[in-house]
Amino acid sequence: MENGASSTKEEGFLSRMALNDNKAGMEGLDRDKINKIIMETSKGSRFYENELKKEQQVNQRIEKMMLQKAQITEQQLKKAQAQVERVALELERSRDLTRVIVHVDMDAFYAAVEMRDCPELKDKPMAVGSMSMLSTSNYHARKFGVRAAMPGFIAKKLCPNLVIVPPNFDKYRAVSDEIREIFADYDPHFQPVSLDEAYLDFTDHLEKRQSWPESCRTHRCRTSSTEAVPEVANLSPVLFEDSPSSSPCLLSPEGVRASGGAFEVFGTSVEEAVREMRFRIEQKTTLTASAGIAPNMMLAKVCSDKNKPNGQYVLPSTREAVMDFVQALPVRKVSGIGKVSEKMLNALGISSCSHLAQQMALLSLLFSETSWHHFMQVSLGLGSTYIPRHEERKSMSTERTFKELSKVEEQLSLCRELCEDLAEDMKKEDLKGKTVTLKLKNVNFEVKTRALTLQYAVATADEIFAVAKDLLKMEIENESPQPLRLRLMGVRISAFVGLDDKKPLQKSIIGFLQPGKTGSSGPTQELHQKLENEHFSTRSVLTWHFAGVPTAQKKQEEVSESLTCPVCFRQVETTDLNVFNRHIDQCLSNTCRKPDHSTDSDSESDLELESKGLDKHRGESEVEKQEAKNYPQEAQRSLKNHSQTDSSISADNETAPQPRNNKGSILTCPVCQLTQDTNDLTVFNHHVDLCLNQEVLHELRGQTSSPINTLSVTKSKATGECVYYMSVCLTVSHLTGAQSLILSKGLGPHNTIDKFFR
DNA sequence: ATACATACC
DNA sequence: TACTGGTATGTAT
């Protein structure tokens, strides 16, 4: 189907800018006129230029796809067709029409709340948001083409009388809580999608409902008996002039009893149950909701949009009804198929799901397996029939847009602020994550993300900032001598360690330290057992394993009267844990200073270093050598490849000698990268053991310590005896426990880092 | 693992 | 004047 903006051929690349009118309340308006205004208002802006760029990228993707398509032979297509049919058959077998899934969606939620609470707004076009961005508009405003995700200043051009109300999220959350209470009555395991939207499985409710007496299906109007009925209707926001009132107080005369209270009895069917739920929502909040009823989530979602606002739509649970429904369904209506997918499909002549089915063989050759399987499901009208329990979050982030920010100090302090905010949010959910991602958007709207995964999870603002700051500084250096001209910065944390993982780390260390505790097996055997155990931290297993070898503990296995200190590796002749703990405490307080030389958590001094170090690059001061240590060469190299302006700095960096490795035969620790004042390998080994254990010590102490990241290890030059230790460090983060154990044992001293990586 | 893109509200 | 913020997931390397 044609795509709003692509009406003129010279502007075939403006589809991203054009009005998206496939949502409710946007039918039959003057698209061309609206798009003209949008274009005129946007043209020439940095945003617009970036949109053009992105559009070109999509067009290139499509071109590439078309080229691929042209090379497909009849043979391939035939084979694909067979494959597609096999999959279709299999999917068909899995079809389940026994569930009743409901998708509920509040109508113009934020806008409706504001209208409810401010009668002035009721008959005006209004939107919630700011001059920069709108999050919702009421139906009045939609007639002008004003919609969610449109900047307010453009909306004002489309509709000069538009009233823009700033959002009150606390209020929306409160209303959301109210409607969720009602949802829970129909499905206690309902899945919220956002504040105003949820999926419910009505199946169980309907079964019970069949035997419910009428009294359980009778719901009163919220009006007190002294209030006049019409006032209720006035409170409801007018979504459309011709919006049908769902208030039974007005519609059913038999609902008004002598007592003065109005009520309504609902039947036992699905439609009635959902109508009842919507009725209760409206009574409770004075806001209306729409709902879709279907045999699966994908269809329910489409259905809830069908009779919006304040309506519902049932798709009968028969294969025939589903297939008919899907045939006519435009692909863009399907959740998950957005602007870009739509455009790519359109290029193949696919606009409705019937086309989707017809072209499935082709799609299976042009798209990834996950993609075409999804398309296939959609074309068959299939979707989730059970509502997955709310899954654990996978990431948490915070980002901010601002006026151009180009000063390094300001960028760093903003970064710190973001880290603090993020840490605060993480604390609320008691989260710890291993991957920190920095997001940057420059004034040309170009977005960059830079991530680093640590060997252990972090949670505090300082810990996160220690990483984010380095990522940011790398970008700053990359761009220098030009400054980064930012319009947005964000920090995200992911790769959370589960609650299961947090505690077992400590538990299992204790377990390891108590040889007799878990059966008759000694520490070595127990280690192998732990390797099979998902809950045991791979990282600490390796560390312990490695640490255990040089101290030749095997002889101690039978002697269960002593415990091994994780810090000094000595046998402590006691079985009393209190005594033992005191010993560990002592060791910890003795050793925690030395490795902390490599710590980089002092942000204040970093900030100062920054301003000095940035303007005059490659000075020879101690300070800068210290700083350089924080930029893993591997990372720098890969980052340079991405940067447009190739600065001369990188070459200097790569060829620069490692200052600390040139001092005769003195050994450099691959972990902390400090030279060790010894040639005695036993002493040196002991030091590296300690460094490797930093991670465990970190957990034990619960303190901020230097993030030993994997990349920093690759930085140091692999020479002689260090190799073995380095390979262990690397295996820790790249392999699973069992693999790395074997590898690290099998590695000889002649392996190089590069060889190991390949 | 990282970067970037797409999608949803 | 002015084009979001939070989360998940797909695609590509």
mmCIF file of N, CA, C and O in Angstrom, chain A residues 613-643:
data_model
loop_
_atom_site.group_PDB
_atom_site.id
_atom_site.type_symbol
_atom_site.label_atom_id
_atom_site.label_comp_id
_atom_site.label_asym_id
_atom_site.label_seq_id
_atom_site.Cartn_x
_atom_site.Cartn_y
_atom_site.Cartn_z
ATOM 1 N N GLY A 613 45.254 16.461 30.652
ATOM 2 C CA GLY A 613 45.758 15.497 29.687
ATOM 3 C C GLY A 613 45.180 15.647 28.291
ATOM 4 O O GLY A 613 45.793 15.228 27.331
ATOM 5 N N LEU A 614 44.043 16.232 28.200
ATOM 6 C CA LEU A 614 43.387 16.201 26.901
ATOM 7 C C LEU A 614 43.939 17.196 25.897
ATOM 8 O O LEU A 614 44.059 16.912 24.724
ATOM 9 N N ASP A 615 44.243 18.360 26.370
ATOM 10 C CA ASP A 615 44.624 19.405 25.426
ATOM 11 C C ASP A 615 46.032 19.190 24.871
ATOM 12 O O ASP A 615 46.289 19.428 23.711
ATOM 13 N N LYS A 616 46.911 18.732 25.701
ATOM 14 C CA LYS A 616 48.260 18.431 25.189
ATOM 15 C C LYS A 616 48.462 16.926 25.260
ATOM 16 O O LYS A 616 48.747 16.366 26.307
ATOM 17 N N HIS A 617 48.269 16.325 24.143
ATOM 18 C CA HIS A 617 48.316 14.875 24.100
ATOM 19 C C HIS A 617 49.726 14.338 24.215
ATOM 20 O O HIS A 617 50.693 14.991 23.880
ATOM 21 N N ARG A 618 49.774 13.100 24.593
ATOM 22 C CA ARG A 618 51.014 12.316 24.602
ATOM 23 C C ARG A 618 52.155 12.965 25.339
ATOM 24 O O ARG A 618 53.280 12.939 24.915
ATOM 25 N N GLY A 619 51.876 13.611 26.423
ATOM 26 C CA GLY A 619 52.961 14.105 27.251
ATOM 27 C C GLY A 619 53.679 12.912 27.850
ATOM 28 O O GLY A 619 53.217 11.788 27.761
ATOM 29 N N GLU A 620 54.815 13.134 28.470
ATOM 30 C CA GLU A 620 55.558 12.006 29.000
ATOM 31 C C GLU A 620 55.463 11.932 30.513
ATOM 32 O O GLU A 620 56.233 11.237 31.164
ATOM 33 N N SER A 621 54.552 12.673 31.076
ATOM 34 C CA SER A 621 54.487 12.705 32.524
ATOM 35 C C SER A 621 53.996 11.379 33.090
ATOM 36 O O SER A 621 53.313 10.615 32.421
ATOM 37 N N GLU A 622 54.339 11.148 34.322
ATOM 38 C CA GLU A 622 53.890 9.939 35.018
ATOM 39 C C GLU A 622 52.377 9.839 34.991
ATOM 40 O O GLU A 622 51.799 8.791 34.781
ATOM 41 N N VAL A 623 51.793 10.989 35.202
ATOM 42 C CA VAL A 623 50.344 11.050 35.271
ATOM 43 C C VAL A 623 49.708 10.431 34.033
ATOM 44 O O VAL A 623 48.788 9.644 34.112
ATOM 45 N N GLU A 624 50.256 10.766 32.886
ATOM 46 C CA GLU A 624 49.628 10.292 31.673
ATOM 47 C C GLU A 624 49.904 8.830 31.399
ATOM 48 O O GLU A 624 49.098 8.143 30.802
ATOM 49 N N LYS A 625 51.076 8.384 31.819
ATOM 50 C CA LYS A 625 51.324 6.951 31.683
ATOM 51 C C LYS A 625 50.308 6.184 32.502
ATOM 52 O O LYS A 625 49.750 5.193 32.090
ATOM 53 N N GLN A 626 50.066 6.716 33.645
ATOM 54 C CA GLN A 626 49.097 6.091 34.537
ATOM 55 C C GLN A 626 47.728 6.061 33.869
ATOM 56 O O GLN A 626 47.025 5.082 33.919
ATOM 57 N N GLU A 627 47.403 7.168 33.252
ATOM 58 C CA GLU A 627 46.110 7.253 32.593
ATOM 59 C C GLU A 627 46.007 6.291 31.421
ATOM 60 O O GLU A 627 45.010 5.624 31.219
ATOM 61 N N ALA A 628 47.079 6.225 30.628
ATOM 62 C CA ALA A 628 47.062 5.400 29.431
ATOM 63 C C ALA A 628 46.720 3.960 29.762
ATOM 64 O O ALA A 628 46.092 3.268 28.981
ATOM 65 N N LYS A 629 47.110 3.568 30.917
ATOM 66 C CA LYS A 629 46.851 2.216 31.373
ATOM 67 C C LYS A 629 45.360 1.878 31.324
ATOM 68 O O LYS A 629 44.976 0.740 31.176
ATOM 69 N N ASN A 630 44.558 2.903 31.452
ATOM 70 C CA ASN A 630 43.125 2.652 31.518
ATOM 71 C C ASN A 630 42.472 2.492 30.159
ATOM 72 O O ASN A 630 41.293 2.239 30.061
ATOM 73 N N TYR A 631 43.244 2.626 29.107
ATOM 74 C CA TYR A 631 42.665 2.484 27.783
ATOM 75 C C TYR A 631 43.242 1.266 27.108
ATOM 76 O O TYR A 631 44.325 1.312 26.530
ATOM 77 N N PRO A 632 42.556 0.190 27.214
ATOM 78 C CA PRO A 632 43.047 -1.032 26.596
ATOM 79 C C PRO A 632 43.299 -0.812 25.116
ATOM 80 O O PRO A 632 42.470 -0.243 24.426
ATOM 81 N N GLN A 633 44.454 -1.261 24.655
ATOM 82 C CA GLN A 633 44.782 -1.025 23.256
ATOM 83 C C GLN A 633 43.809 -1.708 22.310
ATOM 84 O O GLN A 633 43.452 -1.167 21.281
ATOM 85 N N GLU A 634 43.435 -2.901 22.698
ATOM 86 C CA GLU A 634 42.491 -3.612 21.841
ATOM 87 C C GLU A 634 41.259 -2.764 21.598
ATOM 88 O O GLU A 634 40.800 -2.585 20.482
ATOM 89 N N ALA A 635 40.767 -2.226 22.685
ATOM 90 C CA ALA A 635 39.551 -1.425 22.589
ATOM 91 C C ALA A 635 39.799 -0.192 21.743
ATOM 92 O O ALA A 635 39.006 0.147 20.874
ATOM 93 N N GLN A 636 40.926 0.429 21.971
ATOM 94 C CA GLN A 636 41.201 1.641 21.219
ATOM 95 C C GLN A 636 41.269 1.348 19.731
ATOM 96 O O GLN A 636 40.725 2.063 18.921
ATOM 97 N N ARG A 637 41.933 0.267 19.406
ATOM 98 C CA ARG A 637 42.090 -0.073 18.010
ATOM 99 C C ARG A 637 40.730 -0.243 17.336
ATOM 100 O O ARG A 637 40.447 0.312 16.305
ATOM 101 N N SER A 638 39.892 -1.025 17.996
ATOM 102 C CA SER A 638 38.604 -1.291 17.359
ATOM 103 C C SER A 638 37.767 -0.026 17.275
ATOM 104 O O SER A 638 36.991 0.151 16.363
ATOM 105 N N LEU A 639 37.974 0.824 18.241
ATOM 106 C CA LEU A 639 37.193 2.060 18.218
ATOM 107 C C LEU A 639 37.676 2.980 17.114
ATOM 108 O O LEU A 639 36.904 3.643 16.455
ATOM 109 N N LYS A 640 38.977 3.010 16.916
ATOM 110 C CA LYS A 640 39.514 3.856 15.864
ATOM 111 C C LYS A 640 38.914 3.483 14.509
ATOM 112 O O LYS A 640 38.665 4.326 13.678
ATOM 113 N N ASN A 641 38.757 2.206 14.326
ATOM 114 C CA ASN A 641 38.233 1.758 13.055
ATOM 115 C C ASN A 641 36.867 2.361 12.761
ATOM 116 O O ASN A 641 36.475 2.523 11.626
ATOM 117 N N HIS A 642 36.151 2.650 13.818
ATOM 118 C CA HIS A 642 34.813 3.186 13.622
ATOM 119 C C HIS A 642 34.808 4.690 13.412
ATOM 120 O O HIS A 642 33.881 5.241 12.851
ATOM 121 N N SER A 643 35.836 5.325 13.879
ATOM 122 C CA SER A 643 35.801 6.779 13.859
ATOM 123 C C SER A 643 36.064 7.306 12.458
ATOM 124 O O SER A 643 36.848 6.755 11.700
#
